[in-house]
Short mmCIF file of C-alpha atoms in Angstrom, two decimals:
data_model
loop_
_atom_site.label_atom_id
_atom_site.label_comp_id
_atom_site.label_asym_id
_atom_site.label_seq_id
_atom_site.Cartn_x
_atom_site.Cartn_y
_atom_site.Cartn_z
CA UNK G 30 0.07 0.48 0.16
CA UNK G 31 1.08 3.49 -0.66
CA UNK G 32 1.85 5.75 1.81
CA UNK G 33 -1.66 7.68 3.17
CA UNK G 34 -3.96 5.94 1.36
CA UNK G 35 -5.78 5.90 4.12
CA UNK G 36 -5.07 8.70 5.91
CA UNK G 37 -4.36 11.08 3.02
CA UNK G 38 -1.37 14.20 4.05
CA UNK G 39 0.59 11.92 6.23
CA UNK G 40 3.98 10.62 5.51
CA UNK G 41 6.29 9.59 7.16
CA UNK G 42 8.73 11.41 8.38
CA UNK G 43 11.59 9.28 10.35
CA UNK G 44 10.89 4.80 11.15
CA UNK G 45 8.99 5.79 14.16
CA UNK G 46 6.41 6.51 12.13
CA UNK G 47 6.96 4.26 9.58
CA UNK G 48 6.94 1.69 11.46
CA UNK G 49 3.98 3.13 13.30
CA UNK G 50 2.12 3.24 9.68
CA UNK G 51 2.98 -0.06 8.59
CA UNK G 52 1.54 -1.05 11.89
CA UNK G 53 -1.78 0.13 11.17
CA UNK G 54 -1.92 -0.53 8.29
CA UNK G 55 -0.87 -4.48 8.60
CA UNK G 56 -4.15 -3.92 11.34
CA UNK G 57 -6.51 -3.07 8.92
CA UNK G 58 -5.88 -5.38 6.44
CA UNK G 59 -6.18 -8.22 8.94
CA UNK G 60 -9.09 -6.29 10.01
CA UNK G 61 -11.02 -6.52 7.07
CA UNK G 62 -9.16 -10.07 5.90
CA UNK G 63 -11.19 -11.19 9.27
CA UNK G 64 -13.88 -9.20 8.80
CA UNK G 65 -14.54 -10.86 4.77
CA UNK G 66 -13.78 -14.40 6.22
CA UNK G 67 -17.19 -13.73 8.77
CA UNK G 68 -19.35 -12.05 6.31
CA UNK G 69 -18.49 -15.46 3.88
CA UNK G 70 -18.84 -18.13 6.78
CA UNK G 71 -21.81 -16.70 7.43
CA UNK G 72 -23.43 -16.60 4.30
CA UNK G 73 -22.63 -20.30 3.91
CA UNK G 74 -24.05 -21.05 7.51
CA UNK G 75 -27.57 -19.41 6.46
CA UNK G 76 -27.96 -21.26 3.67
CA UNK G 77 -26.66 -24.68 4.66
CA UNK G 78 -23.73 -25.16 2.77
CA UNK G 79 -22.22 -28.43 4.35
CA UNK G 80 -18.26 -27.05 4.32
CA UNK G 81 -16.71 -29.91 3.81
CA UNK G 82 -18.56 -30.08 0.11
CA UNK G 83 -17.87 -27.20 -0.68
CA UNK G 84 -14.02 -27.19 0.01
CA UNK G 85 -13.45 -29.94 -1.90
CA UNK G 86 -15.58 -28.14 -5.35
CA UNK G 87 -13.22 -25.58 -4.98
CA UNK G 88 -9.60 -27.09 -4.29
CA UNK G 89 -10.49 -29.09 -7.23
CA UNK G 90 -11.52 -26.36 -9.43
CA UNK G 91 -8.63 -24.02 -8.24
CA UNK G 92 -6.01 -27.10 -9.29
CA UNK G 93 -8.15 -27.26 -12.95
CA UNK G 94 -7.17 -23.89 -13.52
CA UNK G 95 -4.25 -23.36 -12.26
CA UNK G 96 -3.32 -27.28 -14.78
CA UNK G 97 -5.39 -25.19 -16.91
CA UNK G 98 -3.61 -22.15 -16.83
CA UNK G 99 0.51 -23.68 -16.23
CA UNK G 100 0.70 -21.74 -13.45
CA UNK G 101 0.49 -24.96 -11.25
CA UNK G 102 3.93 -26.11 -13.42
CA UNK G 103 5.58 -22.61 -13.02
CA UNK G 104 4.59 -23.30 -9.39
CA UNK G 105 6.06 -26.46 -9.53
CA UNK G 106 9.15 -25.05 -10.94
CA UNK G 107 9.63 -22.38 -8.50
CA UNK G 108 9.89 -24.86 -4.83
CA UNK G 109 12.48 -25.50 -3.67
#
């Protein structure tokens, strides 16, 4: 994220304020990510989706798409 994205005009001027900015930005991102996961789980529960079945189907679709796009091959090449 660019400096000042969430608080325009407050660009850090030293290492301490940069660290505080980084901490605030990461905290915000973690908060938004956990909120999105919470909403997703709520929607799945409300629609009585069987999670293990949904996971298996999504995982299979992802792997198929990764293979077809060539990304899986690239990922295997870069593994150490």
